[in-house]
Coordinates of C-alpha atoms and ligand atoms in Angstrom, one line a residue:
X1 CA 0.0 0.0 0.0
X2 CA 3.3 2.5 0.4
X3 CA 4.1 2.4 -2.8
X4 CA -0.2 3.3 -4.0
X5 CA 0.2 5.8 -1.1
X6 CA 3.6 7.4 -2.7
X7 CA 1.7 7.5 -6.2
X8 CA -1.3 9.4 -4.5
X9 CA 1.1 12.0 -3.2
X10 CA 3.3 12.1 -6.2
X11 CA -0.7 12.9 -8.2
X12 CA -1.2 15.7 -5.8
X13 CA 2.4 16.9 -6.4
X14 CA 1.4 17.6 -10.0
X15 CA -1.4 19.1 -10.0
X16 CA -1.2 23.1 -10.6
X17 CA -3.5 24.5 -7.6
X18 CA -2.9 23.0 -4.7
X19 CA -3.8 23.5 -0.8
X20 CA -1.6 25.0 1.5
X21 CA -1.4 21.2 3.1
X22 CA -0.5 19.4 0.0
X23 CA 2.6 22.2 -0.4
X24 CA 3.9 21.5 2.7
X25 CA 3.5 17.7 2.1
X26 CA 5.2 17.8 -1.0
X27 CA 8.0 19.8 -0.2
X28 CA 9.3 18.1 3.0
X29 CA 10.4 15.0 3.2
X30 CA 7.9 12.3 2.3
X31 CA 9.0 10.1 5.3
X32 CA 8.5 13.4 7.9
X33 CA 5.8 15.1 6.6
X34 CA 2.8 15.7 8.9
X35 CA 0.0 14.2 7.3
X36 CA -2.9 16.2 6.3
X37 CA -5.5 15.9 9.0
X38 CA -9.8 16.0 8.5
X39 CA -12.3 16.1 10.9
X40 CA -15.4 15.9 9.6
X41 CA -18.0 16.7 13.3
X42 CA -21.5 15.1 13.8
X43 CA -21.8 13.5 10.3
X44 CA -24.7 10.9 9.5
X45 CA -22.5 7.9 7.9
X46 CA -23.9 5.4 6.1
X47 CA -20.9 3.3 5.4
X48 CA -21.9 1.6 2.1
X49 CA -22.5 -2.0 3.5
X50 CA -26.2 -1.3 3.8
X51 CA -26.1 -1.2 7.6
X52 CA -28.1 1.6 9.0
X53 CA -26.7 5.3 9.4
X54 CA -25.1 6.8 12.7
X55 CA -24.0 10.3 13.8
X56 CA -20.6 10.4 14.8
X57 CA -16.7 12.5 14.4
X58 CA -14.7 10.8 11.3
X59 CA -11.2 11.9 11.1
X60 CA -9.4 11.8 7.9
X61 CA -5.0 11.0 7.9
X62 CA -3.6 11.0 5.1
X63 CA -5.1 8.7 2.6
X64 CA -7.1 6.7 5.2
X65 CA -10.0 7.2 7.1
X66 CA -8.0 6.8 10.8
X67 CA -10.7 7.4 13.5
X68 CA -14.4 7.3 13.4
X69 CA -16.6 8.2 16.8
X70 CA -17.0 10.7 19.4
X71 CA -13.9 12.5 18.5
X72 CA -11.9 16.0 19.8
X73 CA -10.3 18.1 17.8
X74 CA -6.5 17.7 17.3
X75 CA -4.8 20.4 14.8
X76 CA -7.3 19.1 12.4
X77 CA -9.2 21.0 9.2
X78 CA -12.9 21.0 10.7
X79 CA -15.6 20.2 8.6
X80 CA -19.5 20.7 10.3
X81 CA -21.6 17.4 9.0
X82 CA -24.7 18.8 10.6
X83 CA -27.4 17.4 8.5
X84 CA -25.1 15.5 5.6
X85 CA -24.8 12.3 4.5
X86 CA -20.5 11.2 4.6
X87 CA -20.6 7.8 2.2
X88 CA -17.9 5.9 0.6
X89 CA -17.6 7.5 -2.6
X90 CA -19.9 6.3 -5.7
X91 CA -18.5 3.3 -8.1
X92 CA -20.0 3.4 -11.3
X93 CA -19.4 -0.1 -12.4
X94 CA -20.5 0.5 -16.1
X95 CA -19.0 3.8 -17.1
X96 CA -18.3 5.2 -20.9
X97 CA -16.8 8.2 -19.0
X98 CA -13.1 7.3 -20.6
X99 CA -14.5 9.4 -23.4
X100 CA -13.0 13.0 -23.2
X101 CA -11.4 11.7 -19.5
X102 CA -8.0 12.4 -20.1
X103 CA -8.9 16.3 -22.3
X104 CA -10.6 16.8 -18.8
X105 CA -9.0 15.2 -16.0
X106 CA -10.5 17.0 -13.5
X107 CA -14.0 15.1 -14.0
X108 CA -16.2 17.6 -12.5
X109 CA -19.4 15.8 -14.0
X110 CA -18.5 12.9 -12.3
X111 CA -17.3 14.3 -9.0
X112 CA -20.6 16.5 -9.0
X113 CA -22.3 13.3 -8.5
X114 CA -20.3 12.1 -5.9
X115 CA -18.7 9.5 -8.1
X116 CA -14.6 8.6 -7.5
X117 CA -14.3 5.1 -9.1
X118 CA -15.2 4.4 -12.9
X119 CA -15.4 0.7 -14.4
X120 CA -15.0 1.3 -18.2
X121 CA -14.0 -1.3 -20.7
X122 CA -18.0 -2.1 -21.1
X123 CA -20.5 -3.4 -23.9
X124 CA -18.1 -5.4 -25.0
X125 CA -14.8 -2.7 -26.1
X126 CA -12.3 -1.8 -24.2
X127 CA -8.6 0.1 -24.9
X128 CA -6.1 -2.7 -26.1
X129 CA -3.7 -3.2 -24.8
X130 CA -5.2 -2.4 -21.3
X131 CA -1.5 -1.4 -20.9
X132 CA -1.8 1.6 -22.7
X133 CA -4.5 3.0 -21.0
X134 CA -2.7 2.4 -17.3
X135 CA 0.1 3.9 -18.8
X136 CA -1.7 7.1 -19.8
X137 CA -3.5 7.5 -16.6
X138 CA -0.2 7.0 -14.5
X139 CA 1.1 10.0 -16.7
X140 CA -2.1 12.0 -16.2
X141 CA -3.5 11.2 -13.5
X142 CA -7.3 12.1 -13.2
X143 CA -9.3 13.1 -10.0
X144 CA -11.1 9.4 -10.2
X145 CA -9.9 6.4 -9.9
X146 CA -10.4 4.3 -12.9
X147 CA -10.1 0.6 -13.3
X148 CA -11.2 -1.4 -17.0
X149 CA -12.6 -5.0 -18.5
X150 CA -11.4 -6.4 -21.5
X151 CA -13.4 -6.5 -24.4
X152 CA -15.1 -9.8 -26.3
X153 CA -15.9 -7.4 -29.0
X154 CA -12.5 -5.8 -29.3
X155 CA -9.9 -8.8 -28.7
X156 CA -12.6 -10.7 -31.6
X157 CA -11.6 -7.6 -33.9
X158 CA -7.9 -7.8 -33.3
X159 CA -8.2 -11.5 -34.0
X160 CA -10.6 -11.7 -36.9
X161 CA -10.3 -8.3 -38.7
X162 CA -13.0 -7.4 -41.1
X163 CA -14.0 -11.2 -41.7
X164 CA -15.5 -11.3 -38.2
X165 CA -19.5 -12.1 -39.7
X166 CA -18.9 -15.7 -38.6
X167 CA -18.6 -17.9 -35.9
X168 CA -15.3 -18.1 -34.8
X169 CA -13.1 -20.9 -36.0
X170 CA -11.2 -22.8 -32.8
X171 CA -7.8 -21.4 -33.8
X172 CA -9.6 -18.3 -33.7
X173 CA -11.3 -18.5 -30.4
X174 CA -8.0 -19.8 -29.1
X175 CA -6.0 -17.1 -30.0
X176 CA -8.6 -14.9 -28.3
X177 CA -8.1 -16.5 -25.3
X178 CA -4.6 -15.8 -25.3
X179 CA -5.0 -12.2 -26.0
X180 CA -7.7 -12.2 -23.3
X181 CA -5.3 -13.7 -20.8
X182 CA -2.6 -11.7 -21.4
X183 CA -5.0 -8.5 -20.7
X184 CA -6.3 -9.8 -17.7
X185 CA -2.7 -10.1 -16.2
X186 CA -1.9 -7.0 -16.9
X187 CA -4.6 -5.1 -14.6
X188 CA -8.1 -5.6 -16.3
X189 CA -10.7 -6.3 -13.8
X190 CA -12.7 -8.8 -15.9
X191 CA -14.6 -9.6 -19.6
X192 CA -17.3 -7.5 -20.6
X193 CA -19.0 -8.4 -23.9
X194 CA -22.1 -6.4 -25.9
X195 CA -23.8 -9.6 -27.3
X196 CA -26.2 -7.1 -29.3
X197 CA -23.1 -5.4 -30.9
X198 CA -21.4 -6.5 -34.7
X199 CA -18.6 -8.2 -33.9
X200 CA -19.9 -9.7 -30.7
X201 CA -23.4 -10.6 -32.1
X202 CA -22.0 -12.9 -34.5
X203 CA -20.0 -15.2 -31.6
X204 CA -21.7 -18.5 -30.1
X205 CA -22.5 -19.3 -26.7
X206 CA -19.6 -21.5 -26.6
X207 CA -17.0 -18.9 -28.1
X208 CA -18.2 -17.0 -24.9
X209 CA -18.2 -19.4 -22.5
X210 CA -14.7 -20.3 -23.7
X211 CA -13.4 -16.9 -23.1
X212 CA -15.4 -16.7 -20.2
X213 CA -13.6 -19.8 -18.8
X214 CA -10.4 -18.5 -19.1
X215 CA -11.5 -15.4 -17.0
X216 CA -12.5 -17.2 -14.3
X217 CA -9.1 -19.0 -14.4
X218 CA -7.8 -15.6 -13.3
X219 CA -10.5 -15.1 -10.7
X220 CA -12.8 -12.3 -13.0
X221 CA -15.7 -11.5 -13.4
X222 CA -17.9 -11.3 -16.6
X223 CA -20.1 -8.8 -17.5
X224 CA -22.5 -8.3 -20.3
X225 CA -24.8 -6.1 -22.4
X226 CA -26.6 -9.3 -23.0
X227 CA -28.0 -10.3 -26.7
X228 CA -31.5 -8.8 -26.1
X229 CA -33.1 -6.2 -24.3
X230 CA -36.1 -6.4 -25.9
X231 CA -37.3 -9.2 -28.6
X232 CA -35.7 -12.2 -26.8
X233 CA -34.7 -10.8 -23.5
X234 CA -35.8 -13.6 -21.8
X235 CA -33.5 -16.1 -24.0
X236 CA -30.7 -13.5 -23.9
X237 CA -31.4 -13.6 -19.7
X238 CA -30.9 -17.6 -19.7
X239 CA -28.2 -17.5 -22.3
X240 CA -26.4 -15.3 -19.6
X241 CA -27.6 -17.7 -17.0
X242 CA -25.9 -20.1 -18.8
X243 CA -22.6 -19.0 -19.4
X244 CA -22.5 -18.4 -15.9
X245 CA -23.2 -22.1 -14.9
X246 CA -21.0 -23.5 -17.8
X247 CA -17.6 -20.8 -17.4
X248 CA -18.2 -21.3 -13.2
X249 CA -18.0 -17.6 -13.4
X250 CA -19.6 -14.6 -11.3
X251 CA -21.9 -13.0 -14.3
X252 CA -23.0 -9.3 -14.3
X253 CA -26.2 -8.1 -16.4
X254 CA -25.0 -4.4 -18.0
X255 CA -27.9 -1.6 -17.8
X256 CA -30.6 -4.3 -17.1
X257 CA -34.0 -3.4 -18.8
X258 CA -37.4 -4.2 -20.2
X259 CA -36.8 -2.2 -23.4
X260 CA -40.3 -3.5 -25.3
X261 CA -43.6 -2.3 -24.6
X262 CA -45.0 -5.5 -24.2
X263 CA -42.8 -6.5 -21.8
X264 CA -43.6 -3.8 -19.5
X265 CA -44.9 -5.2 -16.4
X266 CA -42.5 -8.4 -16.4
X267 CA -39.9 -6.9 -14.2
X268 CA -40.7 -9.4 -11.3
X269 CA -40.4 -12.7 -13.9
X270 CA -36.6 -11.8 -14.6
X271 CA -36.0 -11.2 -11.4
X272 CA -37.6 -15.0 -10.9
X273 CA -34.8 -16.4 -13.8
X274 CA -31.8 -14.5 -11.6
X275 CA -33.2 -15.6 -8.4
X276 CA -33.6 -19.5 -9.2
X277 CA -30.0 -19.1 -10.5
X278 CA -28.8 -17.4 -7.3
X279 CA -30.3 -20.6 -5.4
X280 CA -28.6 -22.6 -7.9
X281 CA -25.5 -21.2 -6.3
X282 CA -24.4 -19.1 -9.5
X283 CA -22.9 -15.7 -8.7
X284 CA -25.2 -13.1 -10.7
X285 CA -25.5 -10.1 -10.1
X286 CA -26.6 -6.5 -12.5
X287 CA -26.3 -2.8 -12.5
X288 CA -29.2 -0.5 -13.9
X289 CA -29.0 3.1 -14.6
X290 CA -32.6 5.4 -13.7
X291 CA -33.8 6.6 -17.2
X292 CA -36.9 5.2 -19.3
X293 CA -34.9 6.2 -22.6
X294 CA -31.4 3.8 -23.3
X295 CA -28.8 5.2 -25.8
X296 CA -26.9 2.8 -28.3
X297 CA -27.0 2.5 -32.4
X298 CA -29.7 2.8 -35.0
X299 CA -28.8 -0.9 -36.1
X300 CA -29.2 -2.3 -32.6
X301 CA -32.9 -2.5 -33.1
X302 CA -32.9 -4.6 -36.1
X303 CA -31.1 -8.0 -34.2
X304 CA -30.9 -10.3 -37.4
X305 CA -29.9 -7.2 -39.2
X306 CA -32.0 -7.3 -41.4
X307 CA -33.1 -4.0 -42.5
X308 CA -36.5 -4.4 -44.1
X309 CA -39.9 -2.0 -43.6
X310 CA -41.5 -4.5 -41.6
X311 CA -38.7 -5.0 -38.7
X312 CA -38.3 -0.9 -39.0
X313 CA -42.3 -0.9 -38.0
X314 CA -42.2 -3.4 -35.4
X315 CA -38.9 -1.4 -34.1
X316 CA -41.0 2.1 -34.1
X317 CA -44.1 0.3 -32.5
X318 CA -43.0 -2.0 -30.3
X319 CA -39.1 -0.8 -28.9
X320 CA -39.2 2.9 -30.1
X321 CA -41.7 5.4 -31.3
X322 CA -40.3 7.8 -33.6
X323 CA -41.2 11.1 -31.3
X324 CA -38.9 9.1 -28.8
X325 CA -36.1 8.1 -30.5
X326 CA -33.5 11.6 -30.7
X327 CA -30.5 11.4 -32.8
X328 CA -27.7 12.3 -30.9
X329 CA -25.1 11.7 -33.3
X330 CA -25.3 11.6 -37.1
X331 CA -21.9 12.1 -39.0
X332 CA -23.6 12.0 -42.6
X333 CA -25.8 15.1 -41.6
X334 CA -24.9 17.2 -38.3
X335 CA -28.0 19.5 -38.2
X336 CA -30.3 16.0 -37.5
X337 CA -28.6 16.1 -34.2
X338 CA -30.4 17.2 -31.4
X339 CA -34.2 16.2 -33.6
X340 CA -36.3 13.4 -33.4
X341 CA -36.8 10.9 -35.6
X342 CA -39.9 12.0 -36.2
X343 CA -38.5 15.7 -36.8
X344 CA -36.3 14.5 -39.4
X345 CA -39.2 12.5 -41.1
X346 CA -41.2 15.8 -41.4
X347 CA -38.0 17.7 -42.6
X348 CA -37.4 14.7 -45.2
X349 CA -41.0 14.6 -45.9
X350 CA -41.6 11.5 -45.6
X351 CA -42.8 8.7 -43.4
X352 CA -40.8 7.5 -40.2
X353 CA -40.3 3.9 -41.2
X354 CA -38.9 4.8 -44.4
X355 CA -36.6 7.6 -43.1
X356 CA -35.3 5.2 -40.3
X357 CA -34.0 2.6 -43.0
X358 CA -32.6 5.8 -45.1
X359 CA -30.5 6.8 -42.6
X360 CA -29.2 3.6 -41.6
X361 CA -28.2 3.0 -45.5
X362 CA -26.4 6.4 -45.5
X363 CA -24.7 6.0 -42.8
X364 CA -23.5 2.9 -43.8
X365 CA -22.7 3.8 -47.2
X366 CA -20.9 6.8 -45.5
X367 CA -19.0 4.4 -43.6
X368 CA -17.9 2.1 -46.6
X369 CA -17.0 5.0 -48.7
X370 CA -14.3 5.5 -46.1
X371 CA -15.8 7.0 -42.4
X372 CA -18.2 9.4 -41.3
X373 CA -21.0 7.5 -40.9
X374 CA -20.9 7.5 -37.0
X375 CA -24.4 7.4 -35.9
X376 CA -26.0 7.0 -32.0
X377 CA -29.5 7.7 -30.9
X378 CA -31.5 7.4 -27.7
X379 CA -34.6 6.0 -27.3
X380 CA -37.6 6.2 -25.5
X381 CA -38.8 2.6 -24.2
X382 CA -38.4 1.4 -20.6
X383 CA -41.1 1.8 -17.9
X384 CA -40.6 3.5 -14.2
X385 CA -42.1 0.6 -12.5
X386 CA -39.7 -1.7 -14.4
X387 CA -37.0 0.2 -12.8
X388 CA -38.2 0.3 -9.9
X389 CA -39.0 -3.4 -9.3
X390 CA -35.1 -4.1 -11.1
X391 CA -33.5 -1.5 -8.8
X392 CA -35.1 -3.2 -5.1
X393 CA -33.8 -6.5 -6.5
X394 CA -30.7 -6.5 -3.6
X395 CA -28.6 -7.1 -6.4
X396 CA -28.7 -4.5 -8.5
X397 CA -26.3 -1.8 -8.0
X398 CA -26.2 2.0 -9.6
X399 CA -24.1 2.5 -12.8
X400 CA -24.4 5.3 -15.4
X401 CA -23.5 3.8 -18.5
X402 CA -22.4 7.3 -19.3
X403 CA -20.6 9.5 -20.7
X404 CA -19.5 13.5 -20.8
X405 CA -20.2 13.5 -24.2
X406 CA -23.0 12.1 -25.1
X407 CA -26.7 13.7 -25.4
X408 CA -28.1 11.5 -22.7
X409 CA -28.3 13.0 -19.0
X410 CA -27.2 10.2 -17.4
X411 CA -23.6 10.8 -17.8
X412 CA -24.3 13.5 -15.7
X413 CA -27.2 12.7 -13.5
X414 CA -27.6 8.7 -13.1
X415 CA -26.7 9.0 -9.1
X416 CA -28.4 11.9 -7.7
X417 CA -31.6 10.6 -10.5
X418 CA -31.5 7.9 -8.3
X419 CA -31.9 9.7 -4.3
X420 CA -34.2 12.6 -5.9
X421 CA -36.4 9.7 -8.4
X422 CA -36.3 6.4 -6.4
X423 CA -35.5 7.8 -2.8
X424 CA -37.3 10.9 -1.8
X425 CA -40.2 10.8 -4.6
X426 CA -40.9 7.3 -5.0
X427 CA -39.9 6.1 -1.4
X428 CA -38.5 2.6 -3.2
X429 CA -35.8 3.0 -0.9
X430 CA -33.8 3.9 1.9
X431 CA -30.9 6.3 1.8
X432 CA -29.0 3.5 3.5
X433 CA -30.0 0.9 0.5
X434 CA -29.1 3.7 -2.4
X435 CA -25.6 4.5 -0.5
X436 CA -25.4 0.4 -0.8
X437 CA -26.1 0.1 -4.1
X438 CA -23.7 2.8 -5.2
X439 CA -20.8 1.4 -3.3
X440 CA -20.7 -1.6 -1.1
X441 CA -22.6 -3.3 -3.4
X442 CA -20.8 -2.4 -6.4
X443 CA -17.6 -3.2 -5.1
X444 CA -18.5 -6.5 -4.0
X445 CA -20.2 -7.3 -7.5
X446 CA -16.8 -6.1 -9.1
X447 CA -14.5 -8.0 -6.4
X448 CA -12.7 -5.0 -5.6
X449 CA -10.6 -5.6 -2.5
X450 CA -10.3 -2.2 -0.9
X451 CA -12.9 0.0 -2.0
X452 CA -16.9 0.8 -1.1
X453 CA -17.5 0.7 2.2
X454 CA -15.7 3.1 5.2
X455 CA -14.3 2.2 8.2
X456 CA -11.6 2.9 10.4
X457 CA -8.6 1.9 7.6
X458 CA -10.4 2.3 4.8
X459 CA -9.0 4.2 1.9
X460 CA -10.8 7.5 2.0
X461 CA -13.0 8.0 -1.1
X462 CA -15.9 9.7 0.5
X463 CA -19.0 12.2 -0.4
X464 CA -20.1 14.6 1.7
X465 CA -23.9 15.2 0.9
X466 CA -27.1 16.5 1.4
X467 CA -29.3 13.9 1.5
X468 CA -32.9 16.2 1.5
X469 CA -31.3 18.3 -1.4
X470 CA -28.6 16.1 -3.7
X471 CA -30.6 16.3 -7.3
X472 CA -29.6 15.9 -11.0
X473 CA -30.4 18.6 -13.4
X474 CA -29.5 17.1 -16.8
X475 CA -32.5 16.2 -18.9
X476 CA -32.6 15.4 -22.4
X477 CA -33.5 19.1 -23.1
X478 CA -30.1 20.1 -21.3
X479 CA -28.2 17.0 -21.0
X480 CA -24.8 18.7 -19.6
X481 CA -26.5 20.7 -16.5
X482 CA -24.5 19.7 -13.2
X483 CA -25.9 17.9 -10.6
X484 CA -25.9 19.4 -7.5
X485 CA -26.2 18.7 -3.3
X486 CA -23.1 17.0 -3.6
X487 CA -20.7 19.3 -0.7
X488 CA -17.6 17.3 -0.4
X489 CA -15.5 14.6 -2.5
X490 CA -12.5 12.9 -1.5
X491 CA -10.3 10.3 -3.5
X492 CA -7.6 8.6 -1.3
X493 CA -7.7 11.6 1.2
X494 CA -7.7 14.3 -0.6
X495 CA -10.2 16.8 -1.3
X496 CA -11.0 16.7 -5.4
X497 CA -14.5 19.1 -4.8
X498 CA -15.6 21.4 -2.7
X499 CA -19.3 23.1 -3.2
X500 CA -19.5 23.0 -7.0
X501 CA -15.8 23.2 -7.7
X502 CA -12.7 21.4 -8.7
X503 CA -10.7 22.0 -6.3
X504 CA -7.2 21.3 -8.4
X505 CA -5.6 18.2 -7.5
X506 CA -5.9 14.7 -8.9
X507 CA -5.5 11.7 -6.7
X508 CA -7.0 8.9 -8.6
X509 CA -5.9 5.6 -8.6
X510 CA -5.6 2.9 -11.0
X511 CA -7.9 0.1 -9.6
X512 CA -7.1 -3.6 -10.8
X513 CA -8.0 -5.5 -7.6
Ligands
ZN1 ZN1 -24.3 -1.5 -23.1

C-alpha cells in the first residue's frame, strides 16, 4: 500500500493549484511530513454496507480514514456534518466516461455526483492493450480512480479483422483467449461483452463461454450487455444464465431493462430467472442506470440485421416510437442532431419507417466510402415501475452507462436521479440501501478488495452530501446541467470538490483488484 500511497502524493504533487497542506506535504520529506488531517463533526454515515446510518466524528489522515466516533479536535481542518450524509464515494461499475477523460482530468461531472471510481472497458470494447490505457492514466492522472474489463468485441476484432460475420473458427477462439489472458494479467478487472453489438453478435455461446472460462481461471468477473433487451430478452437472460453455470463464473447483467412495450410489467419474472439461478448457487448479479430512454445505435434495433420495412415498423411500434427516438449523433448530416426521428421524417418529408431505414443506408454507405458514418441515438422505451422493481432487486447496483459526451443525461445525472427519483419521490428506498447500491454493493459485484465501504482503515474516497437536497439537473433538453447537493468529495484523502468546484488536485488511482 506505500508504494499506491507514494503514487497518490506524487498525483497531488502535480497538480497546478494546490492546498496549503498538500505544499507543505510535498516539499518536505515524504518520510517526515505531517500528514494532512480532516475532521469531519456530527456526520450521518452510512458506510456503504447497507447497515443503518449513525451520527458520529470521522477523522481523515492522510489517505485513510483513521478514526471514526466521538472525537476531539487535534490540529485538524474542521468540517460541520450537521445534517449531511458522509458515504464511501460512488463506483460506477459500467462507465463510458473514458471518453473525453483524459482532455478533462478534472472530471467535474462525475465528482458533481459524488462519483470517484469508474469501471470502463463495457458493452463489450475496451482500450487494447489495457497497458496503454494504465500507462496514460499513470502520466495523467485524473481526479477518479479508474479501473477497465477487457473486451469480447475488441480482442474478436484484433483477431478476426474485417472477416469477423462468422462464428469463430477454434484457432480463432483460441487465439482470443490468449490475447484475453494476457490482458487480464496486466490489470483488467474482468470480460465484458455487448452480445447485441457487430462483432460480438455474430459469436456462439460457446466462443463466450470459452473466453469466459479463461476469466475465471484468473478469478474475473464477466459482465455483459446481454444479446437482447427487448425481442428475446428472456433467452438472452438464460443465455447469460448459462454462461454463468458453464464458465463457473460470477456474471454481471449491464444496464438491465425491459426495453419493449409488451414486456412492460414483467420486471418481477426476470427477477424469478436470476433468483432461481442465485439458489442454484451461480454468482449473478446487475447494474441499472434510472432513465426510461437507453442510448446505443440505429442498427441495434434490427437483431438479425436485417433492414426491411416491416422489422423498421415493429422497431418504431414496439421498442421505439419515432417522437422518442433523438438522434444524438449523425456524422452523414450534423444539423439531424439534437431532432427526433420524427422531426427529421417531417423535414425529409416523408414517413418515419422509411426515413429510419434511409439513414441507416447512409450511414452505412458513408462508412464504406471511407468513415463518417458515425451514428447514435437514444430512445424512448423502458417503464418506471420496471425500474423500480429491477433496482429493489438487492442485487442491482447503480451504474451510469455514461458518458460526458454524449446527449443523454445520465452521464451527468444517473446517481443523484436515483436519491431525488427512487429515494425521496418514489420512497422505493432507503438512503442506507441507495448508498449500498452505489458502493458496497458495487464493489463487491466487481470484487474489488479495498474499496466501497468506510471504516476505520479504509481508503478515504468519501462524499459529503445533502441527503434532503442532492438532485440531478440534466435532462434530455439540457443533457450537460450539473448535478448538484453534492458538498464534499475525497479520493484517497484528498479533497477533489468542494461546493461545485474542482478544487485542483488529482489523486485517482488505478484500480485492478
Ligand atoms: Zn451496453
Amino acid at each position: 500500500m506505500a508504494g499506491a500511497n507514494i503514487l497518490t502524493w506524487l498525483s497531488v504533487c502535480r497538480a497546478p493549484l494546490l492546498f496549503m497542506a498538500f505544499i507543505i506535504s510535498c516539499t518536505n520529506d515524504q518520510n517526515q511530513s505531517v500528514p494532512f488531517q480532516v475532521l469531519i463533526e456530527d456526520v450521518t454515515l452510512i458506510d456503504g454496507t447497507g447497515s443503518d446510518r449513525k451520527t458520529v466524528d470521522v477523522r481523515i489522515v492522510g489517505s485513510r480514514v483513521d478514526a471514526i466516533g466521538d472525537l476531539s479536535p487535534d490540529d485538524d481542518e474542521i468540517i460541520d456534518g450537521t445534517g449531511l450524509v458522509l458515504s464511501p464515494g460512488f463506483i460506477d461499475t459500467h462507465s463510458h466516461h473514458d471518453r473525453g477523460l483524459f482532455e478533462s482530468p478534472e472530471a467535474l461531472v462525475l465528482l458533481s455526483q459524488g462519483v470517484t471510481t469508474i469501471i470502463v472497458g463495457q458493452d463489450g470494447g475496451s482500450t487494447l492493450p489495457i497497458r496503454s490505457l494504465k500507462e496514460e492514466f499513470l502520466g495523467t492522472p485524473t481526479s477518479v480512480n479508474l479501473g477497465s474489463f477487457v473486451g469480447h468485441g475488441t480482442i474478436r476484432s484484433e483477431v478476426m479483422g474485417v472477416d469477423y460475420l462468422k462464428e469463430a473458427t477454434p484457432d480463432e477462439i483460441a487465439a482470443m483467449g490468449e490475447l484475453l489472458s494476457q490482458e487480464l494479467r496486466s490489470g483488467a478487472l474482468g470480460f465484458s461483452t455487448g452480445l447485441e453489438y457487430d462483432p460480438g453478435i455474430y459469436s456462439t455461446t460457446s466462443e463466450v463461454v470459452s473466453l469466459a472460462r479463461i476469466a475465471a481461471e484468473h478469478g474475473k468477473r464477466y459482465s455483459s450487455h446481454m444479446r437482447s433487451e427487448d425481442r428475446n430478452l428472456f433467452d438472452a437472460i438464460e443465455e447469460t444464465i448459462s454462461i454463468a453455470r458453464a464458465a463457473g463464473i460470477p456474471v454481471h447483467i449491464s444496464h438491465i431493462k425491459l426495453a419493449m412495450k409488451s414486456l412492460w410489467g414483467r420486471a418481477s419474472e426476470v427477477l424469478l430467472l436470476l433468483n432461481q439461478a442465485r439458489e442454484e448457487g451461480l454468482e449473478v448479479t446487475a447494474d441499472l442506470y434510472p432513465y426510461e430512454y437507453w442510448q446505443s445505435t440505429m442498427t441495434v434495433l434490427f437483431p438479425g440485421r436485417n433492414f426491411t420495412r416491416e422489422a423498421a415498423a415493429f422497431a418504431l411500434q414496439e421498442l421505439a416510437p419515432p417522437e422518442g427516438i433523438l438522434i444524438d449523433r449523425y456524422e452523414p448530416n450534423r444539423s439531424y442532431e439534437g431532432l427526433t426521428l420524427a422531426e427529421i421524417a417531417d423535414l425529409r418529408k416523408s414517413d418515419p419507417v422509411t426515413t429510419y431505414l434511409d439513414l441507416i443506408a447512409e450511414s452505412q454507405a458513408a462508412r464504406k466510402a471511407g468513415g463518417g458514418g458515425g451514428e447514435s441515438i437514444i430512445g424512448t422505451s423502458m417503464a418506471t415501475q420496471d425500474i423500480s422493481t429491477l433496482l429493489k432487486w438487492p442485487y442491482t447496483n447503480v451504474a451510469s452507462d455514461g458518458s460526458s459526451t454524449s446527449r443523454h443525461p445520465r452521464g451527468y445525472g444517473s446517481f443523484p436521479k436515483i436519491f431525488r427519483t427512487y429515494v425521496r419521490e418514489r420512497g422505493d428506498l432507503s438512503l442506507e440501501e441507495a448508498v449500498h447500491k452505489m458502493t458496497g454493493l458495487a464493489s463487491e459485484t466487481l470484487g474489488l478488495k479495498a474499496r466501497g465501504t468506510l471504516e476505520v482503515g479504509s481508503i478515504a474516497d468519501m462524499v459529503l452530501f445533502d441527503p434532503e437536497k442532492i438532485t440531478d439537473k440534466a435532462t434530455r433538453q439540457d443533457p450537460r446541467a450539473q448535478s448538484s447537493g453534492v458538498i464534499g468529495v475525497w479520493v484517497a484523502g484528498a479533497r477533489v470538490y468542494d461546493n461545485g468546484l474542482f478544487t485542483g488536485v488529482y489523486p485517482g488511482q488505478w484500480i485492478e483488484e
